[in-house]
Coordinates of C-alpha atoms and ligand atoms in Angstrom, one line a residue:
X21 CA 51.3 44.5 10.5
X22 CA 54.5 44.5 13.4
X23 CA 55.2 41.3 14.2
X24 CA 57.0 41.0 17.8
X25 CA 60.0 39.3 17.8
X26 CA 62.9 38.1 20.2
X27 CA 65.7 39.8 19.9
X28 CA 69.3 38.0 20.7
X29 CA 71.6 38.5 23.3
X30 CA 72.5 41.8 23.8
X31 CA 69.6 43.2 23.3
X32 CA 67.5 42.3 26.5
X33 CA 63.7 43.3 25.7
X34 CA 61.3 42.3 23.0
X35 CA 61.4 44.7 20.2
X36 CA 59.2 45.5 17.5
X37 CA 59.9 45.3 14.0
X38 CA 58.5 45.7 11.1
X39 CA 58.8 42.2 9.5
X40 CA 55.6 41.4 7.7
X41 CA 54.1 44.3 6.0
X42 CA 57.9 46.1 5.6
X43 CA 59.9 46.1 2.3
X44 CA 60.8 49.8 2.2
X45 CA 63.6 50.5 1.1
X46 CA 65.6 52.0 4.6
X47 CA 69.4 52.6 4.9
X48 CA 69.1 53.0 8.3
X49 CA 69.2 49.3 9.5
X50 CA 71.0 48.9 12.8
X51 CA 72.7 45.8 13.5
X52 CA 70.4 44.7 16.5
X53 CA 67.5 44.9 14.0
X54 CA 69.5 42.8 11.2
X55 CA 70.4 40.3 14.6
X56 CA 66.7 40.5 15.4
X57 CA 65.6 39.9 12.0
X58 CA 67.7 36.6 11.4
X59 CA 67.0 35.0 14.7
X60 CA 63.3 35.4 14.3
X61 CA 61.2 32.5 14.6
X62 CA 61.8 30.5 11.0
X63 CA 58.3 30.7 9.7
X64 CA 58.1 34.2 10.3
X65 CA 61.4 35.2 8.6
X66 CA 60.4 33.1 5.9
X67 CA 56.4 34.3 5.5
X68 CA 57.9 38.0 6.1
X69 CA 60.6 37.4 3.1
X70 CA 58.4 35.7 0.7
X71 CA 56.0 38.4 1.2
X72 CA 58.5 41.4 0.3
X73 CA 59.9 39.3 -1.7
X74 CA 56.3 39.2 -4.2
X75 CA 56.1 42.9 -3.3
X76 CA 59.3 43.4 -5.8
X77 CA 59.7 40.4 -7.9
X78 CA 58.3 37.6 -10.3
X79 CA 58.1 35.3 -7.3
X80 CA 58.9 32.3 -9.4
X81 CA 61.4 33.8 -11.5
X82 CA 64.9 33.0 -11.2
X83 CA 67.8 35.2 -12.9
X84 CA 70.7 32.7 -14.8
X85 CA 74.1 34.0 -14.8
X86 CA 77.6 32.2 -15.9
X87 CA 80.7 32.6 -14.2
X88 CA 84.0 31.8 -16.0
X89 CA 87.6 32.2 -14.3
X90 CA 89.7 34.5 -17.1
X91 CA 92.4 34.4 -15.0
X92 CA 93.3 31.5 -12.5
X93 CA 95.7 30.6 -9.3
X94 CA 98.5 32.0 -8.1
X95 CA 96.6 35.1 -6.4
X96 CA 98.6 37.4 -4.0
X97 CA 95.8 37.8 -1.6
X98 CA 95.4 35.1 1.4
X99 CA 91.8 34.6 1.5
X100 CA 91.4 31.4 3.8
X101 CA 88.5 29.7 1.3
X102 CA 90.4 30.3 -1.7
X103 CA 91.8 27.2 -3.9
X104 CA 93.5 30.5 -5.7
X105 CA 95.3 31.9 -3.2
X106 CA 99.1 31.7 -3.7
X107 CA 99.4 31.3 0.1
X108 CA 97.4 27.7 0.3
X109 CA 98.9 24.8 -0.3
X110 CA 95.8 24.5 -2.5
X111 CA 96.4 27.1 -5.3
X112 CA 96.1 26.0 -9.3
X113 CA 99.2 27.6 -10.3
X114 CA 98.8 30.7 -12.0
X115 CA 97.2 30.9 -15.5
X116 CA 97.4 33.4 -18.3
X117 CA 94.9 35.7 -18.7
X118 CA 92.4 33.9 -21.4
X119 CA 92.1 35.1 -24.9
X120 CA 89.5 36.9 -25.9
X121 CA 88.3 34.4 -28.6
X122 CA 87.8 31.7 -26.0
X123 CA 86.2 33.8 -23.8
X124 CA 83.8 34.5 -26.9
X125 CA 83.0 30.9 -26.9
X126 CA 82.3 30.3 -23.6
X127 CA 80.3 33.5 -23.4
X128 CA 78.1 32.0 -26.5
X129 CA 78.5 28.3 -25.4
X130 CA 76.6 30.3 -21.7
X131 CA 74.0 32.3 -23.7
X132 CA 72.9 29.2 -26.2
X133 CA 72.4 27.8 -22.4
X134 CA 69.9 30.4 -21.3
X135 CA 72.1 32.3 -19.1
X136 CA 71.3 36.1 -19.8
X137 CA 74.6 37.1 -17.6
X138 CA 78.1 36.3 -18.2
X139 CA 80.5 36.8 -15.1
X140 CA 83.9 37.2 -16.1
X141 CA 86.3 36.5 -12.5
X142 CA 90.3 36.9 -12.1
X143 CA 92.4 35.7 -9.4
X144 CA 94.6 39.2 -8.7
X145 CA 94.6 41.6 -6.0
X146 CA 93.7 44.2 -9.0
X147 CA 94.0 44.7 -12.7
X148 CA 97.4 46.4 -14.3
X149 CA 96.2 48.8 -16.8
X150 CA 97.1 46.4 -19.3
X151 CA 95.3 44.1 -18.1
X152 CA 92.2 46.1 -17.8
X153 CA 93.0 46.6 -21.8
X154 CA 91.8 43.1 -22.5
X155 CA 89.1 43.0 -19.7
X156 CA 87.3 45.5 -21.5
X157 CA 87.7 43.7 -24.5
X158 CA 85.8 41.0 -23.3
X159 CA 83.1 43.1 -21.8
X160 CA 82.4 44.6 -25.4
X161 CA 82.2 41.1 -26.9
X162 CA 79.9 39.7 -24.2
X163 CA 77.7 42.7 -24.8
X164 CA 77.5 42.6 -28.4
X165 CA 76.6 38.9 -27.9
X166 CA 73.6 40.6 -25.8
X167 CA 74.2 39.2 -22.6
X168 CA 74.7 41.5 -19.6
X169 CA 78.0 41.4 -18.6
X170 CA 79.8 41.1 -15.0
X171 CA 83.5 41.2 -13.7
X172 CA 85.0 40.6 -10.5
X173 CA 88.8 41.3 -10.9
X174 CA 89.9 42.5 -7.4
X175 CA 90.4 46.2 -6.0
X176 CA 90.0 48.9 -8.3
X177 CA 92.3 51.9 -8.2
X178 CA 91.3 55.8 -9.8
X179 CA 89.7 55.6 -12.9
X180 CA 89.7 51.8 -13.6
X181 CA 86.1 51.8 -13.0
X182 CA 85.6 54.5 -15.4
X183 CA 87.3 52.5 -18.0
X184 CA 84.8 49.7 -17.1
X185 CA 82.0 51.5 -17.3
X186 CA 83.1 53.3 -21.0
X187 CA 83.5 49.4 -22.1
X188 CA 79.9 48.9 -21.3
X189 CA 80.3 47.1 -18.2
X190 CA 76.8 46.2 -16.2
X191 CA 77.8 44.8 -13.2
X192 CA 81.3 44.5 -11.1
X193 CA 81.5 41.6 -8.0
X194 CA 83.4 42.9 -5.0
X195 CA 82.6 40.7 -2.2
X196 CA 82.7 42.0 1.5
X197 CA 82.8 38.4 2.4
X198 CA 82.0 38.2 6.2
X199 CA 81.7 40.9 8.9
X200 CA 84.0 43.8 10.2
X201 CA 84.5 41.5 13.3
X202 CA 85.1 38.1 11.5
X203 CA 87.3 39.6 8.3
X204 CA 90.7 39.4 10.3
X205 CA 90.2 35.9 10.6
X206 CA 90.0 35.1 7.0
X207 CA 91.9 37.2 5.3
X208 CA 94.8 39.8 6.3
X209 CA 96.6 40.9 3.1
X210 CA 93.6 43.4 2.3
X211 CA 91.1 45.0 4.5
X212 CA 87.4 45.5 4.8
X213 CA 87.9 49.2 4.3
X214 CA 90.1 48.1 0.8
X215 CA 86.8 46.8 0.2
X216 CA 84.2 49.2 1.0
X217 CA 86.6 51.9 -0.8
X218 CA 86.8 49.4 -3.9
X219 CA 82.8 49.2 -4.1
X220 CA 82.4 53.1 -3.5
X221 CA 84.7 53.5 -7.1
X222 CA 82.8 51.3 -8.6
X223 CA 79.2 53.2 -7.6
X224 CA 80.5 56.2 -8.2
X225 CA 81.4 55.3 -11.5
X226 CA 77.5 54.3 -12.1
X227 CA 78.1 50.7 -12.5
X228 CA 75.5 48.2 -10.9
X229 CA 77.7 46.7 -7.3
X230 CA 77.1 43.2 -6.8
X231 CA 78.3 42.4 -3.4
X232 CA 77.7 39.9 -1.1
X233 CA 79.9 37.2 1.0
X234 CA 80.2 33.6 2.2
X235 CA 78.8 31.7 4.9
X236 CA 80.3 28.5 6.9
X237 CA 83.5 30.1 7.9
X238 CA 83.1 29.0 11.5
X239 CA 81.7 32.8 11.7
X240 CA 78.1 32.9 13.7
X241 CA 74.6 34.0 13.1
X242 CA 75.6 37.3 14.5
X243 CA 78.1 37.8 12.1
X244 CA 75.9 36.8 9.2
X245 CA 73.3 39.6 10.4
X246 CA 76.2 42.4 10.4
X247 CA 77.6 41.5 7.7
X248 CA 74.1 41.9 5.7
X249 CA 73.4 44.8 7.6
X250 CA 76.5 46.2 6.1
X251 CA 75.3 45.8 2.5
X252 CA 72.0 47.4 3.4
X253 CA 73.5 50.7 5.0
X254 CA 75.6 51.3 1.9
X255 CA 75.2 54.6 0.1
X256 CA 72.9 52.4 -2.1
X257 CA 71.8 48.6 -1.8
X258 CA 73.8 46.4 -4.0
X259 CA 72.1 45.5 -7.1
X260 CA 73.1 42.2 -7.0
X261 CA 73.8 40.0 -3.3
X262 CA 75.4 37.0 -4.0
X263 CA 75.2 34.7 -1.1
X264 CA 77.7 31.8 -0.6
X265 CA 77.8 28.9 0.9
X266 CA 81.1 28.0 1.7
X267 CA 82.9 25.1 -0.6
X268 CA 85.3 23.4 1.1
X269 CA 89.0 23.2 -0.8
X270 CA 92.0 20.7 0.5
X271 CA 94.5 22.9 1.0
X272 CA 92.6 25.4 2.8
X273 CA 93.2 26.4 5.6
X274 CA 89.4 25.8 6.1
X275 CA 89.4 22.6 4.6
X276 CA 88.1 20.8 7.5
X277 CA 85.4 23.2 8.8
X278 CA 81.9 21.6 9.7
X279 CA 79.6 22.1 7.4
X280 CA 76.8 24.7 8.2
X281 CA 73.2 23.8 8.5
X282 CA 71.2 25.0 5.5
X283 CA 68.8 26.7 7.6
X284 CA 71.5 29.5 8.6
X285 CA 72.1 30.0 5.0
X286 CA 68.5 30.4 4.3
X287 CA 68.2 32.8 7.3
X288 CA 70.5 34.9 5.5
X289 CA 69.1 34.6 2.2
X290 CA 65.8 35.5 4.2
X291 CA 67.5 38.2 5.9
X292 CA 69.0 39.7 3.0
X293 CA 65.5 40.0 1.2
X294 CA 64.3 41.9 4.4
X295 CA 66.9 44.7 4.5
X296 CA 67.7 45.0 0.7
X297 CA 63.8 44.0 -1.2
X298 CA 65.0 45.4 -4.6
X299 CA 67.8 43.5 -4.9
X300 CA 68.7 40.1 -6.5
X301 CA 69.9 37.5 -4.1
X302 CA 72.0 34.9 -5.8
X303 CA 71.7 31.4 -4.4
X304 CA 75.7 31.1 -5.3
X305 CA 78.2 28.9 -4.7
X306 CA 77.8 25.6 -2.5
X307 CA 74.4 24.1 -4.8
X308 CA 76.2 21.4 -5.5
X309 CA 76.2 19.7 -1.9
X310 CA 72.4 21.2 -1.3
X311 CA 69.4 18.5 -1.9
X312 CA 66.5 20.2 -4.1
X313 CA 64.4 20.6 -0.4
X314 CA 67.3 23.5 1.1
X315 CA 67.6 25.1 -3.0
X316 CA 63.8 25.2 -2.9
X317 CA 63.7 27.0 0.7
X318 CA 66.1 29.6 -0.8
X319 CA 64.1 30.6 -3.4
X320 CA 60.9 30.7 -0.7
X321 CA 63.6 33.2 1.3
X322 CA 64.0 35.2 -1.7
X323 CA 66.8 34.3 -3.2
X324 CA 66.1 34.8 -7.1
X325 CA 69.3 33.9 -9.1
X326 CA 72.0 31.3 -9.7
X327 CA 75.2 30.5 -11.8
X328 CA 74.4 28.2 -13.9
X329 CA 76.9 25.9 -15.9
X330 CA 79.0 22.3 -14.1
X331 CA 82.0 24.9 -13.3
X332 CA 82.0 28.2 -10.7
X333 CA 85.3 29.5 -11.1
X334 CA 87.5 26.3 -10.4
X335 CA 85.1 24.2 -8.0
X336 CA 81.8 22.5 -9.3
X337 CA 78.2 23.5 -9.7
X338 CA 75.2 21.2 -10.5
X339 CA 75.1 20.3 -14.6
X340 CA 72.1 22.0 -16.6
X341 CA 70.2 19.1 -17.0
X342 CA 69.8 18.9 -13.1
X343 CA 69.2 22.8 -12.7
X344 CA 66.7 22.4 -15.4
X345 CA 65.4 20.0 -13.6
X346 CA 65.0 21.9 -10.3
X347 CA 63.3 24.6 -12.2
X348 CA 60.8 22.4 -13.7
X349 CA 60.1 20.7 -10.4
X350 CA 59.7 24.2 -9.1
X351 CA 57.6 25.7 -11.9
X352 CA 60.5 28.3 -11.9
X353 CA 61.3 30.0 -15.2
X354 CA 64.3 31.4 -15.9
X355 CA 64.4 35.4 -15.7
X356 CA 64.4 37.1 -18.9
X357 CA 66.7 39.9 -19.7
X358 CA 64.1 42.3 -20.9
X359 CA 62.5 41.5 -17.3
X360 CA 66.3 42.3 -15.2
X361 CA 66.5 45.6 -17.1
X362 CA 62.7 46.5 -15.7
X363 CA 63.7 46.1 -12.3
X364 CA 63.9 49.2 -9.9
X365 CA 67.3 48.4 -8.6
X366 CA 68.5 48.1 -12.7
X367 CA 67.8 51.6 -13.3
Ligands
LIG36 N1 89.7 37.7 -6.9 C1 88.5 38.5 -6.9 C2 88.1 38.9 -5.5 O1 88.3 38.2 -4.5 O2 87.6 40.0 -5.4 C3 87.3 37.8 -7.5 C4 87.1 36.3 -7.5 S1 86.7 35.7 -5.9 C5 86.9 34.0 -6.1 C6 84.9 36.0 -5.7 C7 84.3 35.6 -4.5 O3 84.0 34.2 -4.5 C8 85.0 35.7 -3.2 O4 84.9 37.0 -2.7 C9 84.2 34.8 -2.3 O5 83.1 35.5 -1.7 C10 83.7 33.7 -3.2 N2 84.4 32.5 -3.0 C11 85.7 32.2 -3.4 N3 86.0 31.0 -3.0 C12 85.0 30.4 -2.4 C13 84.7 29.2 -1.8 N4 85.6 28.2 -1.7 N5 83.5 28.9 -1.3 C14 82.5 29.9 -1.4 N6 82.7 31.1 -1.9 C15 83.9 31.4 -2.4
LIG37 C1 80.5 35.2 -5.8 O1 80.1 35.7 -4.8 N1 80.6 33.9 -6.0 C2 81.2 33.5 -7.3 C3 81.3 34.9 -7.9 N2 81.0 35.8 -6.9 C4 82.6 35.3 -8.6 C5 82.5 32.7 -7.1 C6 82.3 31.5 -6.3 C7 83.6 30.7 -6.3 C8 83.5 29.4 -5.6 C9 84.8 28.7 -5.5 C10 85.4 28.4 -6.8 O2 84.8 27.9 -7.8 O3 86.6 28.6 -6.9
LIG38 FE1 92.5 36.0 -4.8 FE2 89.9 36.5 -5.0 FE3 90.8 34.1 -4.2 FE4 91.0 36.1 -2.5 S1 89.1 35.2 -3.3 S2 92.7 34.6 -3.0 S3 91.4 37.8 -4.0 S4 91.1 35.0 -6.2

């Protein structure tokens, strides 16, 4: 079935896309069909999602992972949302790297939880080689605990993401953020091509990229189409899309933004399920200041996973007794691991 929809501005005729029946997998996206796609009428982004979205998935699964900050403040990079950035009058101050044995803790504390992914993230424009040393470390203990294992620990250079992969490593976050257009307005000490050059080591080296970005940055719907679109005309799809909503930090320089409706965020989430239905959409940060209703239409737009714990990485997340809660209230069930290694995009 084609379902006709308007496109935005600059394209001026109605054009055809292949909304409800879709779901292949295509790397050919163009932007005006990701801008065409996200400014579709809302209950036929959403029927269109949910639809792929049961073509791939366990539509009332939802995968648990659990961040923890090994390394906090005092980050070299500017990014303008960051409470880590050593360039906001925001930052923590600058923590030691953690030891392993209390990231061992943590990691059990997380999978006597439920979560069946542990997210390890550092505040540094990249890892030293020593510092890698004690990264992969962690990623054997996490592993031998039987959790899948995820790091986001800034640019990688030549061979780092070998080393990561030998240490068993599942998963590494590198985040595009926002669009080619918006980027130079949030961050200027590292550029979108760092990025894309960062998340082509880490494929190459045949580790799962997740990768997504953040919404709320004063950015527009435009902008949240291209960046998506992005993702989607990568050499592969990311494995793993983690969508955020932004969460406002004093000392930011985008401290006083205005909040985003929910309904772009769910667009996106929508969106993302259309141009990338193999891959895991994490409903990621910002669920603390979302009421059950918006969490709810994020899963019906696809979204399938969340960190779960009170902390992200130094700003709050809803405590497991509410997101067990939500799930129950749902009849969501948590993923199981066995389940994440069946999918296509795992393999
Ligand atoms: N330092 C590493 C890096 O930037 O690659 C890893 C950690 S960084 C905090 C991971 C991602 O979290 C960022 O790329 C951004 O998308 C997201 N993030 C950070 N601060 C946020 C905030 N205040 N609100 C929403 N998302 C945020
Ligand atoms: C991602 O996209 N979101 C997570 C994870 N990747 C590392 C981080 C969210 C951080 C939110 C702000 C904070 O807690 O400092
Ligand atoms: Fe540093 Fe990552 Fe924060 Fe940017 S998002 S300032 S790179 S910790």
């Amino acid at each position: 079935m084609f379902i006709p929809v308007r496109t935005i501005a600059d394209m001026t005729d109605e054009t055809i896309l292949p909304l409800a029946s879709a779901g292949d997998i295509r790397y050919d996206w163009t932007k005006a069909q990701a801008r065409a796609l996200i400014d579709a009428p809302f209950n036929d982004l959403i029927h269109a999602a949910q639809t792929v979205h049961r073509k791939n998935f366990d539509a009332n699964q939802v995968q648990v992972s659990t961040l923890l900050s090994i390394k906090t403040g005092g980050c070299p990079e500017d990014c303008a949302y960051c409470s880590q950035s050593a360039h906001n009058e925001a930052d923590v101050g600058a923590d030691k790297l953690m030891s392993l044995e209390a990231v061992r803790a943590a990691a059990l504390r997380a999978k006597d939880a439920g979560a069946t992914r542990f997210c390890m993230g550092a505040a540094w424009r990249g890892p030293k080689d020593r510092d890698l040393d004690a990264v992969c470390d962690m990623i054997a203990e996490v592993k031998s605990l039987g959790m899948e294992s995820c790091v986001t620990l800034g640019m990688l250079d030549d061979g780092q993401a070998d080393r990561l992969k030998e240490a068993g490593l599942d998963y590494y976050n590198h985040n595009i953020d926002t669009s080619k257009a918006f980027y130079e307005q949030i961050i200027s000490t590292r550029t979108f091509t760092d990025r894309l050059d960062t998340l082509a080591r880490v494929r190459d080296a045949g580790i799962n990229v997740c990768c997504g970005g953040i919404v709320g940055m004063g950015e527009i719907r435009s902008d949240r189409a291209d960046m998506l679109q992005e993702l989607a005309t990568l050499t592969e799809h990311p494995e793993s899309v983690p969508l955020n909503m932004l969460v406002t930090v004093p000392g930011t320089p985008l401290a006083e933004i205005e909040p985003l409706d929910p309904l772009e965020l769910i667009r996106a989430i929508a969106t993302a399920r259309l141009l990338m239905p193999k891959s895991m959409v994490r409903l990621s940060a910002g669920r603390l200041e979302m009421d059950t209703s918006t969490q709810a239409l994020c899963f019906l737009a696809g979204a399938n996973s969340i960190f779960y714990g009170d902390t992200l990485l130094t700003t709050g997340n809803p405590a497991q007794q509410t997101d067990r809660a939500l799930f129950d209230k749902l009849g969501v069930r948590p993923m199981p691991i066995e389940a994440q290694a069946e999918l296509p995009a795992a393999k």
